[in-house]
XYZ file of C-alpha atoms in Angstrom:
667
model
C 30.610 74.717 66.081
C 30.195 73.299 63.080
C 32.344 74.977 59.774
C 35.233 75.304 61.911
C 38.267 73.140 61.810
C 41.038 72.162 64.896
C 43.425 74.531 63.092
C 41.165 77.424 63.383
C 40.669 77.300 67.494
C 44.498 76.186 68.231
C 45.649 79.060 66.244
C 43.065 81.193 68.602
C 44.305 79.301 71.456
C 48.049 80.473 70.248
C 46.808 84.314 69.933
C 45.402 83.800 73.881
C 48.600 82.201 74.819
C 50.586 85.758 73.633
C 47.734 87.671 75.162
C 49.023 86.058 78.343
C 52.842 86.838 78.013
C 53.272 89.752 75.870
C 52.488 93.106 75.420
C 48.456 94.098 75.300
C 48.964 96.172 71.669
C 46.524 96.658 68.847
C 48.243 94.370 66.575
C 47.800 91.395 68.748
C 43.912 92.281 69.627
C 43.356 93.053 66.400
C 44.618 89.394 65.302
C 42.164 88.206 68.546
C 39.543 90.496 67.037
C 39.595 89.371 63.330
C 39.704 85.553 64.648
C 36.411 85.703 66.650
C 35.172 87.291 63.679
C 35.881 83.968 61.982
C 34.266 82.482 64.741
C 31.250 84.600 64.775
C 31.996 85.265 68.547
C 31.079 88.740 69.751
C 33.655 90.957 71.540
C 33.886 94.659 71.668
C 36.460 96.415 69.219
C 38.506 98.665 71.635
C 41.462 100.983 70.366
C 43.759 101.768 72.304
C 43.034 105.574 72.579
C 39.785 104.124 74.432
C 42.471 103.307 77.111
C 40.228 100.295 78.301
C 42.468 97.495 79.217
C 39.941 95.791 81.579
C 36.998 95.682 78.896
C 40.340 95.035 76.357
C 40.823 91.845 78.771
C 37.401 90.985 79.481
C 36.711 90.476 76.233
C 39.650 88.220 76.143
C 38.980 86.110 78.363
C 35.212 85.496 77.252
C 36.824 84.053 74.033
C 39.244 81.690 76.222
C 35.722 80.144 77.825
C 34.326 79.996 74.379
C 37.348 78.426 73.104
C 37.335 76.163 76.245
C 33.971 75.278 75.385
C 34.234 73.772 71.965
C 37.819 73.139 71.037
C 38.707 69.844 69.235
C 41.021 68.251 71.698
C 41.913 65.977 69.414
C 43.133 66.004 65.902
C 43.396 62.710 63.718
C 46.053 63.672 61.751
C 48.149 64.728 64.544
C 47.488 61.290 66.391
C 48.686 59.292 63.285
C 51.850 61.299 63.059
C 52.249 60.641 67.155
C 51.690 56.627 66.516
C 53.709 56.265 63.385
C 57.004 58.387 64.035
C 56.619 57.310 68.587
C 56.369 61.493 69.213
C 56.022 62.932 72.112
C 53.481 65.836 73.288
C 56.354 68.390 73.027
C 56.855 67.595 69.588
C 53.323 67.942 68.427
C 52.852 71.330 70.044
C 56.039 71.997 67.556
C 54.443 70.771 64.581
C 50.976 72.650 65.411
C 53.006 75.717 65.989
C 55.388 75.824 62.406
C 52.234 74.380 60.500
C 50.362 77.791 62.394
C 53.298 79.878 61.838
C 53.243 78.240 57.833
C 49.285 79.025 57.485
C 48.942 82.457 58.959
C 50.326 85.544 57.409
C 49.198 87.879 59.700
C 50.533 85.830 62.514
C 53.929 85.236 60.821
C 53.946 89.165 60.637
C 53.391 89.615 64.228
C 56.301 87.420 64.825
C 58.366 88.350 63.036
C 58.184 91.532 64.738
C 58.964 90.593 68.561
C 62.414 90.579 69.666
C 64.107 87.588 70.016
C 62.792 87.000 73.778
C 59.899 87.405 73.314
C 59.975 84.812 70.292
C 61.334 82.637 72.752
C 58.614 83.207 75.663
C 56.013 82.096 72.974
C 58.047 78.948 72.036
C 58.398 77.624 75.412
C 55.667 78.928 77.014
C 53.390 76.762 73.933
C 55.161 73.935 73.717
C 56.013 73.357 77.622
C 59.448 72.924 77.520
C 62.635 75.066 78.398
C 64.807 77.339 75.751
C 67.729 74.770 75.672
C 65.320 71.692 74.938
C 63.488 73.368 72.620
C 66.328 74.575 70.664
C 67.831 71.140 70.399
C 64.484 69.571 69.247
C 65.158 72.453 66.342
C 68.340 70.743 65.178
C 69.366 69.157 62.171
C 70.438 66.021 64.488
C 67.463 66.140 66.753
C 64.668 63.170 66.594
C 62.247 64.963 64.298
C 64.901 66.604 61.836
C 66.217 62.951 61.403
C 62.439 61.236 60.727
C 62.076 64.198 58.486
C 59.283 66.561 59.925
C 61.498 69.237 60.016
C 62.832 70.902 56.720
C 65.846 72.718 56.806
C 65.981 74.668 53.083
C 63.093 75.803 50.711
C 60.639 75.576 53.138
C 62.418 76.542 56.319
C 60.259 79.618 57.007
C 60.942 80.323 60.571
C 64.322 82.104 61.302
C 66.036 82.124 64.812
C 68.821 83.952 63.428
C 70.003 84.575 66.910
C 70.454 81.600 67.755
C 71.298 79.983 64.712
C 68.156 78.224 63.707
C 66.145 77.997 60.064
C 63.620 75.482 60.599
C 60.209 74.431 58.980
C 57.424 71.973 58.643
C 58.200 69.454 56.042
C 56.038 70.781 53.081
C 54.354 67.271 52.641
C 53.390 67.150 55.947
C 51.979 70.626 55.851
C 49.974 69.831 52.927
C 48.697 66.335 54.713
C 47.641 68.318 57.665
C 45.982 70.515 55.379
C 44.251 68.608 53.427
C 40.406 67.789 53.940
C 40.032 64.908 52.271
C 41.304 62.546 54.304
C 44.498 61.415 51.964
C 47.401 59.219 53.772
C 50.645 60.998 54.127
C 52.563 58.859 51.980
C 49.657 59.997 48.894
C 51.574 63.277 49.751
C 54.961 62.227 48.789
C 55.135 59.047 47.334
C 53.334 57.808 44.034
C 53.279 54.339 42.511
C 55.491 53.879 39.126
C 54.344 52.900 35.979
C 55.028 48.959 35.229
C 58.108 47.966 33.492
C 58.117 48.511 29.945
C 60.410 45.685 29.048
C 61.054 42.434 30.794
C 63.778 41.551 33.137
C 65.359 39.072 30.743
C 65.556 42.009 27.709
C 68.307 43.963 29.617
C 72.463 43.640 28.423
C 73.434 42.461 32.015
C 75.340 38.878 33.093
C 72.836 36.692 34.822
C 74.660 36.932 38.368
C 74.411 40.608 38.202
C 70.804 39.862 37.913
C 70.432 37.528 40.569
C 72.362 39.095 43.072
C 70.189 42.115 42.489
C 67.240 39.865 43.040
C 68.731 38.324 46.081
C 69.469 41.647 47.716
C 65.432 42.887 47.057
C 64.045 39.584 48.724
C 66.346 39.418 51.539
C 64.575 40.428 54.847
C 65.460 43.539 56.208
C 66.604 46.907 54.598
C 68.281 46.495 50.943
C 70.461 49.211 49.220
C 71.285 48.993 45.618
C 73.044 51.867 43.346
C 72.351 51.778 39.608
C 75.300 54.014 37.714
C 75.744 55.403 34.368
C 75.270 57.354 31.728
C 71.242 58.955 30.901
C 69.441 56.390 29.103
C 70.712 53.428 29.311
C 68.083 51.506 31.626
C 68.488 51.967 34.978
C 65.579 52.855 35.792
C 63.345 50.299 33.655
C 65.753 47.842 35.293
C 64.591 48.976 38.624
C 60.995 48.728 37.953
C 61.479 45.550 36.183
C 63.477 44.067 38.985
C 60.624 44.989 41.640
C 58.262 43.596 39.779
C 59.800 40.044 39.654
C 60.388 39.976 43.477
C 56.651 41.219 44.043
C 57.602 44.616 44.974
C 55.333 47.710 44.665
C 57.881 50.463 43.032
C 57.614 53.352 44.665
C 58.898 57.163 43.693
C 59.467 60.283 45.687
C 57.239 63.360 45.001
C 59.560 66.385 43.727
C 58.544 69.993 44.460
C 56.438 71.379 41.428
C 58.621 74.540 41.291
C 62.857 73.675 40.953
C 62.336 69.445 41.545
C 63.901 69.203 43.992
C 63.394 66.003 46.477
C 65.253 67.073 49.876
C 66.390 64.561 52.254
C 64.066 64.845 55.029
C 61.803 63.266 52.146
C 63.676 60.328 52.038
C 64.178 60.223 56.065
C 59.807 60.251 55.965
C 59.512 57.461 53.543
C 61.197 55.584 55.670
C 58.610 55.309 58.208
C 56.113 54.707 55.902
C 57.306 51.879 53.120
C 56.559 48.221 54.310
C 60.085 46.646 53.010
C 57.885 43.482 52.490
C 56.155 45.030 50.184
C 57.389 47.760 48.595
C 60.714 49.618 47.236
C 61.616 53.287 46.681
C 63.203 53.737 43.827
C 65.087 57.387 43.519
C 66.096 58.324 40.438
C 68.492 60.943 40.017
C 69.667 60.311 43.305
C 73.133 62.441 42.699
C 71.937 65.315 44.708
C 71.377 62.926 47.322
C 74.442 61.126 47.904
C 76.927 62.966 46.224
C 78.318 64.808 49.268
C 80.791 66.974 47.743
C 78.055 68.988 46.343
C 76.109 69.876 49.451
C 77.290 73.239 50.732
C 74.156 74.766 52.206
C 72.272 74.922 55.735
C 72.020 71.096 55.739
C 75.837 70.948 56.859
C 79.086 70.758 55.781
C 80.140 67.833 53.237
C 81.303 65.716 56.351
C 78.493 66.338 58.300
C 76.330 65.585 55.600
C 77.827 63.032 54.699
C 77.146 61.388 58.533
C 73.655 62.499 58.249
C 73.459 60.266 55.129
C 75.735 57.040 56.648
C 73.611 57.501 59.812
C 70.686 57.178 57.525
C 71.448 53.973 55.654
C 72.889 51.954 59.151
C 68.807 52.955 60.446
C 66.604 52.344 57.558
C 64.682 49.705 57.278
C 63.138 49.545 53.669
C 64.370 49.048 50.307
C 65.866 51.687 48.277
C 67.227 51.802 45.033
C 69.313 54.762 43.602
C 70.388 55.579 40.614
C 72.825 58.511 39.778
C 74.639 59.288 36.659
C 78.107 59.858 38.443
C 79.716 58.022 41.270
C 82.901 59.961 41.523
C 81.835 62.527 44.391
C 79.673 59.846 46.567
C 82.110 59.445 49.574
C 83.600 55.741 50.196
C 81.702 55.121 52.977
C 78.432 55.808 51.684
C 79.550 53.035 48.643
C 80.069 50.895 51.513
C 77.055 50.909 52.751
C 75.282 49.577 49.055
C 74.368 45.830 49.003
C 74.571 45.722 45.334
C 76.403 48.349 42.643
C 75.835 47.970 39.230
C 76.993 50.100 36.669
C 75.600 50.576 32.867
C 77.316 50.964 29.758
C 75.384 52.907 26.664
C 73.827 50.329 24.692
C 75.675 47.857 21.791
C 74.448 47.691 18.895
C 73.183 44.502 19.566
C 71.393 45.426 22.563
C 69.922 48.421 20.624
C 68.878 45.689 18.051
C 66.998 43.289 20.614
C 65.373 46.585 21.700
C 63.576 47.318 18.548
C 62.689 43.684 18.080
C 60.942 43.852 21.329
C 59.007 46.583 20.677
C 58.628 45.561 17.005
C 57.164 42.115 17.775
C 53.872 43.894 19.184
C 54.102 46.421 16.423
C 55.433 44.879 13.734
C 56.599 48.706 11.790
C 59.322 47.883 10.507
C 61.345 45.092 8.384
C 64.566 43.503 9.416
C 66.810 45.310 7.423
C 65.291 48.607 9.053
C 66.189 47.641 12.427
C 69.499 46.708 11.665
C 70.256 49.745 9.976
C 68.239 51.954 13.153
C 70.538 50.032 15.701
C 73.620 50.519 14.417
C 72.909 54.417 13.142
C 71.692 55.791 16.130
C 72.656 55.378 19.899
C 69.133 55.502 21.132
C 68.235 54.070 24.637
C 65.311 51.487 25.235
C 63.099 54.811 26.490
C 63.287 56.179 23.442
C 63.077 53.221 20.956
C 59.802 52.894 23.070
C 58.897 56.967 21.984
C 59.458 56.016 18.554
C 57.181 53.150 18.128
C 54.171 54.994 19.982
C 54.401 57.975 17.718
C 55.419 55.572 14.451
C 52.286 54.068 15.117
C 49.732 56.488 15.210
C 51.022 57.474 11.853
C 50.359 54.246 10.700
C 46.855 53.782 12.302
C 46.869 57.250 10.163
C 47.536 55.033 6.718
C 50.862 57.028 6.411
C 53.481 55.093 4.043
C 55.658 52.818 5.002
C 58.698 55.144 3.744
C 56.585 58.003 5.210
C 57.089 56.789 9.077
C 60.780 55.129 8.782
C 61.083 59.044 8.296
C 59.860 60.145 11.070
C 61.497 57.825 13.108
C 65.312 58.532 11.757
C 64.041 62.608 12.336
C 63.190 61.565 16.058
C 66.086 59.621 16.638
C 68.773 62.094 14.997
C 67.234 65.132 16.832
C 67.179 63.357 20.182
C 70.837 62.037 19.242
C 72.107 65.490 18.636
C 70.282 66.718 21.979
C 71.182 64.323 24.636
C 74.189 62.834 23.403
C 75.836 65.807 21.782
C 76.425 63.962 18.726
C 75.573 63.831 14.810
C 73.475 61.740 14.129
C 75.594 59.124 12.558
C 77.735 57.360 15.378
C 80.230 57.040 12.704
C 79.683 59.831 10.603
C 83.417 60.489 10.602
C 84.401 57.063 8.956
C 83.142 56.408 5.445
C 81.726 52.968 5.176
C 83.900 50.624 3.275
C 83.915 48.037 1.140
C 86.347 45.625 2.942
C 87.608 43.882 -0.429
C 89.013 46.894 -1.530
C 91.455 47.098 1.262
C 95.398 45.640 1.127
C 96.701 43.735 4.678
C 98.927 42.257 4.997
C 96.603 38.889 5.972
C 93.251 38.555 4.142
C 90.332 40.811 5.533
C 87.617 38.226 5.044
C 89.878 35.554 6.769
C 90.772 38.388 10.117
C 86.906 38.895 10.139
C 86.187 35.391 10.040
C 88.974 34.557 13.522
C 87.272 37.636 15.085
C 83.871 36.428 15.180
C 85.085 32.791 16.329
C 87.030 34.637 19.170
C 83.795 36.721 19.813
C 81.583 32.919 20.036
C 83.937 32.567 23.235
C 84.076 35.974 24.572
C 80.802 35.302 26.748
C 82.164 32.301 28.051
C 85.982 32.958 28.946
C 85.808 36.481 29.395
C 89.266 36.633 27.644
C 89.772 39.671 25.651
C 91.382 40.163 22.320
C 93.946 43.018 21.368
C 94.532 43.877 17.593
C 96.899 46.025 16.177
C 96.679 47.893 12.632
C 99.561 50.064 11.220
C 100.218 51.581 8.050
C 100.388 54.699 5.723
C 97.382 57.263 6.567
C 94.108 56.483 4.751
C 94.158 53.062 4.072
C 91.775 52.106 6.298
C 92.427 51.022 9.500
C 90.016 53.408 11.473
C 87.404 51.949 8.621
C 87.686 48.330 9.214
C 88.118 48.567 13.196
C 84.747 50.025 12.957
C 83.564 47.707 10.514
C 84.435 44.713 12.664
C 82.578 46.567 15.462
C 79.410 46.527 13.547
C 79.440 43.070 12.581
C 79.780 42.006 15.952
C 76.915 44.165 16.582
C 79.460 46.024 19.644
C 79.219 49.273 20.331
C 82.395 51.142 19.252
C 84.065 53.195 21.917
C 86.730 55.489 19.809
C 89.467 57.496 21.193
C 92.385 59.374 19.859
C 95.351 60.378 22.324
C 93.865 64.077 22.511
C 90.790 62.464 24.219
C 93.204 61.070 26.836
C 96.441 63.126 27.578
C 96.169 65.420 30.469
C 98.789 67.660 31.259
C 97.879 67.156 34.944
C 100.071 64.099 36.227
C 97.808 61.227 36.709
C 95.071 62.231 35.047
C 96.389 60.915 31.930
C 96.736 57.357 33.681
C 92.594 58.165 34.843
C 91.740 58.636 31.678
C 93.230 55.481 29.890
C 91.606 53.724 32.884
C 88.169 54.980 32.218
C 88.713 54.687 28.230
C 88.946 51.048 28.817
C 86.058 50.684 31.853
C 83.832 52.469 28.768
C 84.250 49.909 26.697
C 84.359 46.854 28.666
C 82.619 44.577 26.600
C 82.596 46.042 23.247
C 85.238 47.214 20.828
C 87.797 49.918 22.469
C 89.381 51.876 18.974
C 92.161 53.735 19.819
C 94.108 55.851 16.838
C 97.608 57.471 17.527
C 98.143 54.830 19.865
C 102.341 55.483 19.340
C 101.546 58.134 21.729
C 100.801 55.541 24.871
C 102.868 52.610 23.851
C 106.379 54.179 22.778
C 109.509 52.244 23.666
C 110.317 52.605 27.556
C 113.673 52.479 27.044
C 112.910 56.225 25.241
C 110.794 57.917 28.064
C 113.165 60.024 29.720
C 110.170 60.740 31.794
C 108.899 59.212 34.695
C 105.376 60.199 33.829
C 105.909 59.200 30.173
C 106.841 55.359 31.514
C 103.678 55.443 34.246
C 101.129 56.305 31.466
C 103.236 53.413 28.821
C 102.901 51.100 32.146
C 99.065 51.723 32.925
C 98.383 51.386 29.394
C 100.135 47.632 29.266
C 98.025 46.845 31.958
C 94.770 47.981 31.129
C 95.596 46.050 27.903
C 96.331 43.042 30.098
C 93.292 43.031 31.978
C 90.554 44.333 29.143
C 87.374 42.422 28.414
C 86.561 43.132 24.745
C 88.072 44.136 21.384
C 90.677 46.105 21.488
C 91.979 47.771 18.359
C 95.029 50.653 18.089
C 95.980 51.873 14.993
C 99.392 53.631 13.835
C 101.398 55.135 11.170
C 104.368 54.709 13.243
C 104.982 50.903 13.760
C 108.837 51.188 14.668
C 108.233 53.313 17.769
C 106.356 51.325 19.552
C 107.294 49.407 22.973
C 108.660 45.614 22.042
C 106.485 44.401 25.689
C 103.475 46.221 24.009
C 103.985 44.975 20.766
C 104.093 41.160 22.112
C 100.247 41.473 23.173
C 99.138 41.947 20.012
C 98.414 38.490 18.775
C 97.261 39.963 15.426
C 99.485 42.705 14.141
C 97.658 43.764 10.379
C 99.589 45.931 8.174
C 97.706 48.026 5.664
C 99.144 48.871 2.381
C 98.327 50.917 -0.687
C 95.317 48.998 -2.333
C 96.907 46.852 -5.402
C 96.695 48.576 -9.310
C 93.354 46.398 -9.801
C 92.071 48.174 -6.355
C 92.915 51.270 -7.454
C 90.644 51.510 -10.660
C 87.543 49.808 -8.662
C 87.883 52.759 -6.091
C 88.408 55.303 -8.748
C 85.286 54.117 -10.614
C 83.094 53.687 -6.648
C 84.146 57.068 -6.214
C 83.524 58.575 -9.621
C 80.471 56.625 -10.608
C 79.282 58.973 -13.725
C 82.639 59.104 -14.806
C 83.910 56.674 -17.824
C 87.573 56.371 -17.739
C 88.715 55.227 -21.348
C 92.537 53.199 -21.757
C 94.586 55.657 -21.162
C 92.868 56.340 -17.895
C 93.141 53.279 -16.740
C 96.403 53.067 -17.533
C 97.944 56.047 -15.717
C 95.418 54.758 -12.647
C 97.140 51.751 -13.004
C 100.706 53.282 -12.327
C 99.859 55.678 -9.494
C 101.376 53.491 -7.111
C 101.053 54.480 -3.601
C 97.175 55.623 -3.878
C 95.317 55.141 -0.804
C 91.691 55.061 -0.230
C 91.903 58.305 1.546
C 93.208 59.600 -1.201
C 90.283 59.141 -3.588
C 87.772 60.108 -0.794
C 90.370 63.734 -0.700
C 89.801 64.606 -4.409
C 86.237 63.127 -4.468
C 85.183 65.967 -1.590
C 87.296 69.044 -3.291
C 85.588 68.472 -6.882
C 82.005 67.611 -5.651
C 81.300 71.278 -6.505
C 83.060 71.169 -10.016
C 80.809 71.000 -12.912
C 81.502 67.424 -14.855
C 85.192 66.612 -13.908
C 87.093 65.174 -16.635
C 89.407 62.394 -15.937
C 92.529 64.138 -16.718
C 91.214 66.225 -13.909
C 90.466 63.839 -11.634
C 94.065 61.699 -12.268
C 95.933 65.439 -12.679
C 94.405 65.602 -8.394
C 95.168 62.093 -7.521
C 98.676 62.780 -8.304
C 98.992 65.608 -6.961
C 97.768 63.848 -3.544
C 99.958 61.586 -3.847
C 102.990 63.806 -4.306
C 102.314 65.732 -1.173
C 102.213 62.592 0.390
C 105.506 61.849 -1.067
C 107.578 61.954 2.381
C 105.033 59.135 3.435
C 105.811 56.703 0.624
C 108.790 54.526 2.096
C 107.457 51.162 3.812
C 106.330 51.961 7.352
C 107.749 49.420 9.791
C 108.025 45.808 8.838
C 105.689 43.052 7.675
C 104.318 39.949 9.871
């Protein structure tokens, strides 16, 4: 009859089967009677008080005859499932039962009130298989479980505790069967990703890395790629750009509307829905799928879950790009099954500048000077840079001034950086910018900069790292110059201190040392307090101290990038480590003329007379850090006099008198 669905009749048929196998109680008869009302079939409403079981059976037989005459024998969507997933008749019957169980609340309530024995009778009679066969079909490792048709987590509504089964129909399969608009199953589970915003050639990766990834995606059969690294480093954009370059349509798994979850069952389903010749699955935030140590649930123990993931990768025939933030909890057996693994590092200043320029070619919003400063000051990822351009383009359309647009861009970047990067607005906010000409070094600072730039010009070809040692009194500008060098090279300065790396636990310090060098590869690693790690090994009485020093020296030897170590205590350094620094640069206190220039820079509103200039000339041992400290102390003093400034400088010098002897030796 028109207006009634396949499921209306199947539900009625299930109720009639229950009538044949269970006690004829009021609750079951009421369910049948209500269903007859829906189907507009008249049967008498006979209550238990009438004690007329004969009339009840007669009424039920009438509905049986009606259903037998009008029942739809096939359902196109069930036929599609059977064909696509190679399901047998009893598999389809299980799908039908779980769909009805999850859709008809009245039946669910009735079924849950039955004894365990009655529940199994209802199920086995409906599916036409034995109890043992049924239990096997509802397990995680069953054919239906491995296909993703069953769900064992959030949507596992069906609970048979006495045989340790908690299972449900996959939510998206349920929605597919429920849909009346003839949408394909893939539309419930997958969606096509937007095209990439950045071209493949704009990504800061070696050409060989890009070629290997493209080759994997173009190969016949399955391919598994793993992209890992900090959020916002371009993993998702590269995935889409690679897909486009290989003429593959990029798909992503739908996430749950409530908690954003993506059960493993959805991955199984997608493996049967995608064509490896035309499509690729991109799984962003795949940590929960691959990090098996985080799995302690109905999916199984970590070792069980690991085996499930491995088995899936062994049997899958599609192409997948997994995107994660970490890999330390991904089992080695899973990693070995990846065809390509690419690690992503925070964007260098040079790469950020390139991203700004790529956007600016279209909008022409910012000057080259603005772009240089934005790239230097803000750790913005490609996606954030694009968002800034979108907002600022709207401001330009509204005729906002260039000054106002730049102000909005900086505000957006600083707020997102503070929230997402857990950082302050400026990358180098703890280190004041310096005038290289005011540094007093054992080598002309401009000559040093020129030689480092020449090294960097050959670095992309040779991949030969460079180690530089800065040593001297505190406050002489060692860290500031190191950061200035990174900025000049348009590389990201990765700043570490001994306190960042030391750990009281055996072996952890060595791990952190390795991680620091790995993080800074192809950039600039700046290590303050380097003496803590490269002490004279002859004075290391404990084995763990020697182990840390050895690890540090090994990492220095293998490092592909610029490593700048700073220390105040040159005499404590290990001889072998000292030889590993081609450049050993001593920082001296400024010359008399430099001291006077520093005073005028820090106190530009003060006029120093001849006597004041003479006194500053004679304050031997002052360092740039002293002027900075005094300037901060006097910032809230109304109109300090030259005499007050000089007195404060003298106090600063006196407080460091125990450091005035020469540190180390000159080169």
